[in-house]
Coordinates of C-alpha atoms in Angstrom, one line a residue:
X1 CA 0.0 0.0 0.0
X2 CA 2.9 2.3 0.6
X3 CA 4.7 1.9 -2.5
X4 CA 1.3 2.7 -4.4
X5 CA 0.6 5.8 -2.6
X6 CA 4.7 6.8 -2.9
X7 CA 4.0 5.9 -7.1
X8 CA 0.6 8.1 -6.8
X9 CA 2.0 11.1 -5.3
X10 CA 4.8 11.0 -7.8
X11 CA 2.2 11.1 -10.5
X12 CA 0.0 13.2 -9.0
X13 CA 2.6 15.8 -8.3
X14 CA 4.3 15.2 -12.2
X15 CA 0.8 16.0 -13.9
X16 CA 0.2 19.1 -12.0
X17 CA 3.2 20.5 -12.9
X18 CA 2.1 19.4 -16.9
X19 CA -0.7 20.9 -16.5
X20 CA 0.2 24.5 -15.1
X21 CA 3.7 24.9 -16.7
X22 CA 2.8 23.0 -19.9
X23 CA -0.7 23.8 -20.9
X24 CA -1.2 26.8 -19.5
X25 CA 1.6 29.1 -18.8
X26 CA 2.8 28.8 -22.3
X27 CA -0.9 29.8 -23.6
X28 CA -1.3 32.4 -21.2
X29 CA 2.1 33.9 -20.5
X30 CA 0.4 37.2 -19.3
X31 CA -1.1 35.8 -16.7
X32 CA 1.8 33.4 -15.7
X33 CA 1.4 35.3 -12.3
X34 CA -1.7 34.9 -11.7
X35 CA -1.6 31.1 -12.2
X36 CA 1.2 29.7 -10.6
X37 CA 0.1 31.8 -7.7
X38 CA -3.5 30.7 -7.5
X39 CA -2.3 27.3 -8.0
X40 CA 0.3 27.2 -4.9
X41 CA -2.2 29.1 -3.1
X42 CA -5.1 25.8 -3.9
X43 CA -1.8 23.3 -3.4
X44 CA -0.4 24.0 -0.5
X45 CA -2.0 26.9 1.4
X46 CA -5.5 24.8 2.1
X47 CA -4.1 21.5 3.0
X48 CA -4.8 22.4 6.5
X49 CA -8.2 22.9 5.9
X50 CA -8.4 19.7 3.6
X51 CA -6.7 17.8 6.1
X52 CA -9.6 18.7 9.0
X53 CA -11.8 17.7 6.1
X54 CA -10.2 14.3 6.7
X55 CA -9.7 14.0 9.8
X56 CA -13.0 14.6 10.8
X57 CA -14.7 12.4 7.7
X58 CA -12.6 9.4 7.2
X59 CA -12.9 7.7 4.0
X60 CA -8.8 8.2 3.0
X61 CA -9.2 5.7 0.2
X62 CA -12.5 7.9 -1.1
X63 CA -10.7 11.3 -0.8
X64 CA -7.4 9.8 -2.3
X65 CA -9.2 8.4 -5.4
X66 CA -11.4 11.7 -5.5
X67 CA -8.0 14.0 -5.6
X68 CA -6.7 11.6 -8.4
X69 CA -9.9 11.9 -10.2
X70 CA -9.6 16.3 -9.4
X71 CA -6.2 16.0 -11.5
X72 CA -6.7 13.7 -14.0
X73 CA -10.0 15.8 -15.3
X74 CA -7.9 19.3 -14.8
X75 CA -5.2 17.7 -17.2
X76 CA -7.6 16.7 -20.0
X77 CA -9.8 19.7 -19.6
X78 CA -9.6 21.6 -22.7
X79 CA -7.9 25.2 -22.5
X80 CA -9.9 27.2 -24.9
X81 CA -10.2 30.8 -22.7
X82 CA -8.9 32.0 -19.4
X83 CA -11.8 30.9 -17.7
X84 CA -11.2 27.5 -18.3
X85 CA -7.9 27.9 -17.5
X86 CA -8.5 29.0 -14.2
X87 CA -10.6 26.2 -13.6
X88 CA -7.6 23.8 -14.9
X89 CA -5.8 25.1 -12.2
X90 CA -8.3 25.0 -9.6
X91 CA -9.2 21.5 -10.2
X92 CA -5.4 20.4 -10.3
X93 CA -4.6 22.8 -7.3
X94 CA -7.3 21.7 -5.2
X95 CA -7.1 17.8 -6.1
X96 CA -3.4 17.7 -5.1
X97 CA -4.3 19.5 -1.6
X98 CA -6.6 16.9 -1.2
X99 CA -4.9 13.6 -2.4
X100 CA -1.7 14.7 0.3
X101 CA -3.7 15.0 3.4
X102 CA -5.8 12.0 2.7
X103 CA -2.9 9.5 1.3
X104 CA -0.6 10.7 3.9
X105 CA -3.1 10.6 6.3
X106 CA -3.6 6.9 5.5
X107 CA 0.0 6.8 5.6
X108 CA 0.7 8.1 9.0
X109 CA -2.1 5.9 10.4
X110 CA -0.9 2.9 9.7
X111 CA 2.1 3.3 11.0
X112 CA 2.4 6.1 13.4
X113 CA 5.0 5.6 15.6
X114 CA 7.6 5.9 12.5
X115 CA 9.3 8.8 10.6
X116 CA 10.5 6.0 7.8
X117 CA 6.7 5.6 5.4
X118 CA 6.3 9.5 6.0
X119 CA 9.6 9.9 4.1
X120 CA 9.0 6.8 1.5
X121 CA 5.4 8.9 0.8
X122 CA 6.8 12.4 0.7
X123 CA 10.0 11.8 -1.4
X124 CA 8.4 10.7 -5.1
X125 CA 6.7 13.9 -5.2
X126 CA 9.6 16.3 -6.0
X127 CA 10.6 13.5 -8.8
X128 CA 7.4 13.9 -10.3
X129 CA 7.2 17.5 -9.8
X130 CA 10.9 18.1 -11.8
X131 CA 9.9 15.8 -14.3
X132 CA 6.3 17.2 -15.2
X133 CA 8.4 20.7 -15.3
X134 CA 11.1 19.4 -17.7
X135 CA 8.8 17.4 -19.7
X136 CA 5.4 18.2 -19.8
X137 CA 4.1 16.1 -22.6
X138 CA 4.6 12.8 -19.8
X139 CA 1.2 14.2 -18.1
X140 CA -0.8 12.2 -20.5
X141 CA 1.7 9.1 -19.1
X142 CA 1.3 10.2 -15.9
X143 CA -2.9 10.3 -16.1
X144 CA -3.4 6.8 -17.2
X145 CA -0.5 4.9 -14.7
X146 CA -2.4 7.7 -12.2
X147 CA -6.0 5.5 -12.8
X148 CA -4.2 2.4 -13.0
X149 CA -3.1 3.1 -9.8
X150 CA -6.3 4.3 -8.4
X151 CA -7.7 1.1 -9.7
X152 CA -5.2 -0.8 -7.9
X153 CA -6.2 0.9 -4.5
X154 CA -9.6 0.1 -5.1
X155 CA -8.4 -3.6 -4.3
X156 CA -6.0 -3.7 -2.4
X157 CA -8.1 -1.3 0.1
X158 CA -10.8 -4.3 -0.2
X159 CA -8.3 -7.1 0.7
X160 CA -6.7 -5.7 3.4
X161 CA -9.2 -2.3 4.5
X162 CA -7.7 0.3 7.1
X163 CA -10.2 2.1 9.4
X164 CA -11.7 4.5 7.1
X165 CA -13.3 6.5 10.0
X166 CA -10.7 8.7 11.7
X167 CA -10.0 8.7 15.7
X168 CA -12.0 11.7 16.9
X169 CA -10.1 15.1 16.6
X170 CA -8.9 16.0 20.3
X171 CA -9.7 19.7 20.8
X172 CA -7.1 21.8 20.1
X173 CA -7.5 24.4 23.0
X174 CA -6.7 21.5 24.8
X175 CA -2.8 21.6 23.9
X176 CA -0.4 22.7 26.7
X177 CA 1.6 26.1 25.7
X178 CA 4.7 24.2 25.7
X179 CA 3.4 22.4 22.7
X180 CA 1.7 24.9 21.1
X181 CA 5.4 26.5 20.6
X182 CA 7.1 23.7 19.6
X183 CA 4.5 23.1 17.1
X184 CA 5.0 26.6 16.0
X185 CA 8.8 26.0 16.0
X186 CA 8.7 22.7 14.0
X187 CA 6.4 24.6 11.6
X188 CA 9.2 27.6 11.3
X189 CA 11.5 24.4 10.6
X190 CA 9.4 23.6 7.6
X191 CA 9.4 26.8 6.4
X192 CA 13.1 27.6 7.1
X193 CA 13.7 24.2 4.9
X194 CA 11.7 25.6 2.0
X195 CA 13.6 29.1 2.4
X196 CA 16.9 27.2 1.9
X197 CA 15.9 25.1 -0.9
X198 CA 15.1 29.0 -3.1
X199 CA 17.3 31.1 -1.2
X200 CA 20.4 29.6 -3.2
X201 CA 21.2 30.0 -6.9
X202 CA 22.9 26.9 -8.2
X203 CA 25.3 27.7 -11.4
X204 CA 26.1 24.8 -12.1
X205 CA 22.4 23.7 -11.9
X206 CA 21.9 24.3 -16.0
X207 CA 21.5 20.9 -17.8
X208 CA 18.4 18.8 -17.4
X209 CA 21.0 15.8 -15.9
X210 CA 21.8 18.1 -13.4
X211 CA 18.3 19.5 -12.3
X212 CA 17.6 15.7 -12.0
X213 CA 20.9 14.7 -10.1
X214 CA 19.7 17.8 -7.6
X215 CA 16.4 15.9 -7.4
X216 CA 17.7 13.2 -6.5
X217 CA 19.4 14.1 -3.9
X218 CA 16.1 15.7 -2.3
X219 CA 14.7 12.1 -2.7
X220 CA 17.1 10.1 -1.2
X221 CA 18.0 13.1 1.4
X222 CA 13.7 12.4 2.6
X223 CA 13.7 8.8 2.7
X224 CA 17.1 8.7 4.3
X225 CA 16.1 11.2 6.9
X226 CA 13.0 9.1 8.1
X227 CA 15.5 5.9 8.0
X228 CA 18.2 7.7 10.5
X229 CA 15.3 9.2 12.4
X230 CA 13.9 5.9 13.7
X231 CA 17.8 4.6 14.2
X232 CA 18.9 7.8 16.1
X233 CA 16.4 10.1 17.0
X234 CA 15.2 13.2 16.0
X235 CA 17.5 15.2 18.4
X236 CA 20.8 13.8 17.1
X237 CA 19.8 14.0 13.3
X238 CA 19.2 17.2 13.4
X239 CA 21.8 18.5 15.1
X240 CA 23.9 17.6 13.0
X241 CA 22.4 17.4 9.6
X242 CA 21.0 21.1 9.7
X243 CA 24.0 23.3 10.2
X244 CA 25.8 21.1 8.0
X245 CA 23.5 21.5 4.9
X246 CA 23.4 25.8 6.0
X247 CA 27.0 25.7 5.7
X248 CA 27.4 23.8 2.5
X249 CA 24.4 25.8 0.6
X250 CA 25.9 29.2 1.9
X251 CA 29.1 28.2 1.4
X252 CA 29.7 25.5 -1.6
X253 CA 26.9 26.0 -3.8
X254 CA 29.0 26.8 -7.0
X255 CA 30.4 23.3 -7.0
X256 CA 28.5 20.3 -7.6
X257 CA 29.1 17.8 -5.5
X258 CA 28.8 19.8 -2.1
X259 CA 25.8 21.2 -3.2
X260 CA 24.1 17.8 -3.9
X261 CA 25.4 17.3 -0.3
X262 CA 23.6 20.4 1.0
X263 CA 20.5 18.9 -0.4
X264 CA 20.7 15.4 0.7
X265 CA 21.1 17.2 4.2
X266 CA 18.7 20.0 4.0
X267 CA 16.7 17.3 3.2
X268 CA 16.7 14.8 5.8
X269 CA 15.0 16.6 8.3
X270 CA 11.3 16.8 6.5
X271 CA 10.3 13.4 7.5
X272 CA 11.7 14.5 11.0
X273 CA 9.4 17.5 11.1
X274 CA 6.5 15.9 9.9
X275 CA 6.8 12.5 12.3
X276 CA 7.2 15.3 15.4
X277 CA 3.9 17.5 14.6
X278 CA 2.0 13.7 14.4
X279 CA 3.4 12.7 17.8
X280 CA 2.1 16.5 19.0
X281 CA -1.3 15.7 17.2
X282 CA -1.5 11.9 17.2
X283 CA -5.4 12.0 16.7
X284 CA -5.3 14.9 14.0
X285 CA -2.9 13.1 11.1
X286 CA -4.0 14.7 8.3
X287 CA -4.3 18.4 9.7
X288 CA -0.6 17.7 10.9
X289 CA 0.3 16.4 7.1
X290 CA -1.5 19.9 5.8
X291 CA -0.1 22.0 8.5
X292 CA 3.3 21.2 7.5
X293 CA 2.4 21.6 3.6
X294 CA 1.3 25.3 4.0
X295 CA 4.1 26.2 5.3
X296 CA 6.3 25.8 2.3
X297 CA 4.9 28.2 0.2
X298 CA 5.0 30.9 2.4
X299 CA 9.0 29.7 2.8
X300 CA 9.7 29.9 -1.3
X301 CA 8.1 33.4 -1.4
X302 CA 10.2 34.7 1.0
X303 CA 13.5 33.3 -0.3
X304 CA 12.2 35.9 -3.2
X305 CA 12.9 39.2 -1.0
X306 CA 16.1 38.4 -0.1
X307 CA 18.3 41.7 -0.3
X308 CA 20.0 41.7 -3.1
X309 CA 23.8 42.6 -1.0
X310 CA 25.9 39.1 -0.6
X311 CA 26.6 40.2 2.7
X312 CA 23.2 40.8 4.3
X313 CA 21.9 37.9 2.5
X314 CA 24.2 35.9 4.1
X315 CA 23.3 37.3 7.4
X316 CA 19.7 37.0 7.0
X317 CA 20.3 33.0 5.8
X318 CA 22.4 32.4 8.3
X319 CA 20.2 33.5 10.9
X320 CA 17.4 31.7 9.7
X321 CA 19.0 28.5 10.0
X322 CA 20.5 29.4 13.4
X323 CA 16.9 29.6 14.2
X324 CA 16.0 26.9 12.8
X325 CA 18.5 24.1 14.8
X326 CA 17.5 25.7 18.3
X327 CA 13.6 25.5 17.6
X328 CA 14.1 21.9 15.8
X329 CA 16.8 20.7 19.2
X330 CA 13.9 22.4 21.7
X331 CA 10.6 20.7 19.9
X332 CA 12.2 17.5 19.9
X333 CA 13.3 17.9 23.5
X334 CA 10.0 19.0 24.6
X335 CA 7.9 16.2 22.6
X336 CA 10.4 13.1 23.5
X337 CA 9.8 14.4 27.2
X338 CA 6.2 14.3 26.5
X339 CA 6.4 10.7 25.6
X340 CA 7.6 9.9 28.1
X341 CA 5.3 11.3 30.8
X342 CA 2.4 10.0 28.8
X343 CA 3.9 6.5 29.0
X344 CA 4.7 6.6 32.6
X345 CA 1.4 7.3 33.5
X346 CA -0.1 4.5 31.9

């Protein structure tokens, strides 16, 4: 079940990117803008709502083959006016919001005690994503392996079903302070991570081999992380792994191989951040899977206002990832202590 939710959000994430950057940006370059704006905005910025949808509905197989179904139509949709091209993007945007929190939601919930599946789910998608931008005629490929896979859920959900009702949402007024920051903090974590993926120009990041060698990197750098995270611990991973990848970005990222480094690194702590915010919302898994989400826009945009002096940009990045290994050490401190009271009182 895994792998076919890893190869769905692959495709899912791949036709997207076909459909905004290859059938409608090119037809409407004057409102480029506009789209890919709308489109993120859909994507990413209502995944927390989608994923309260979820939580509080059930049916992840329903909403997961409902979100394929959103994207599939927004691909073959034709694209004779702007209107029509705003509700291509719509249907894409709002289908992938949809099919993250409910397959990862399904995700998390069968197995919820490890960082590992989160990162096996998560990683395909910025494959699919680069190669839907690279080569946008593959969405038509990417629709039909999309249904077979949907088709494919439809049976394996009947052979072996999960709960399709969620656990009851806990209240949230009922979170401590102390984890009301470090949720904020692990959410300023995702954001940082999306801020350091922009915030750096790659030069040697020109060839189509190279944009997919930098890929894979982010790939292996998510399904590692969720690998060393149930070895080590969140605490140890990322002490070490986020400095490192600040200093290599900031530092190496006209050569090649440090770079891809960076990334790998960079990368290692999304499955990290993710896996924390489900143990602070255990009952809640796909408003923590959409929480995290929206935060990545909001991270890419700001990359974009940099100033433009090497010095103070430096500065500014620096600080940000400064920032970033204190509130990622102090919510993985507060949460493990959590655990641990809530399993010495039972």
């Amino acid at each position: 079940m895994l792998c076919l939710l890893s190869f769905m959000h692959a495709f899912v994430d791949g036709i997207c990117a076909s459909t905004v950057l290859g059938q409608l940006t090119p037809v409407f370059p004057a409102e480029t803008v506009l789209i890919i704006l709308l489109y993120n905005l859909l994507a990413f910025s209502t995944q927390g709502l989608t994923g309260l949808l979820v939580d509080r509905l059930g049916r992840h197989r329903e909403y997961t083959l409902l979100s394929s179904a959103l994207v599939i139509l927004g691909l073959m949709l034709p694209c004779a006016s702007l209107t029509a091209a705003i509700l291509k993007t719509c249907l894409v945007g709002l289908g992938n919001s949809l099919f993250h929190v409910a397959a990862g939601a399904k995700v998390i919930l069968a197995s919820p005690k490890k960082a590992l599946p989160m990162g096996i789910f998560v990683a395909p998608g910025a494959m699919g994503l680069t190669l839907g931008t690279l080569f946008p005629s593959l969405g038509g490929l990417f629709a039909v392996l999309l249904a077979a896979c949907a088709v494919a859920l439809c049976f394996l959900s009947k052979m072996a079903p999960l709960p399709q009702n969620a656990p009851a949402a806990r209240s949230f007024s009922s979170l401590s302070a102390g984890a009301v920051l470090a949720g904020a903090g692990l959410l300023f974590c995702i954001f940082s991570r999306a801020f350091g993926g922009s915030a750096v120009s790659f030069p040697w990041k020109t060839t189509v081999t190279a944009t997919l060698l930098a890929t894979t990197a982010v790939v292996a750098g998510k399904m590692l992380g969720g690998l060393l995270c149930d070895r080590f611990g969140p605490i140890k991973l990322c002490a070490i792994s986020i400095p490192s990848a600040a200093l290599l970005l900031l530092l190496c990222s006209q050569w090649m191989l440090p770079s891809l480094l960076g990334q790998l690194l960079l990368n290692l702590s999304m499955p990290v951040t993710l896996w924390l915010l489900c143990q602070l919302l255990p009952e809640s898994p796909g408003f923590a899977f959409g929480l995290a989400a929206s935060c990545l826009y909001p991270g890419t945009l700001f990359a974009q206002f940099l100033p433009a002096q090497p010095a103070a940009r430096t500065i500014v990045f620096a600080a940000v990832f400064a920032l970033n290994t204190m509130l990622m050490l102090f919510s993985s401190f507060f949460i493990a202590k959590r655990s641990k009271k809530q399993l010495s009182a039972h």
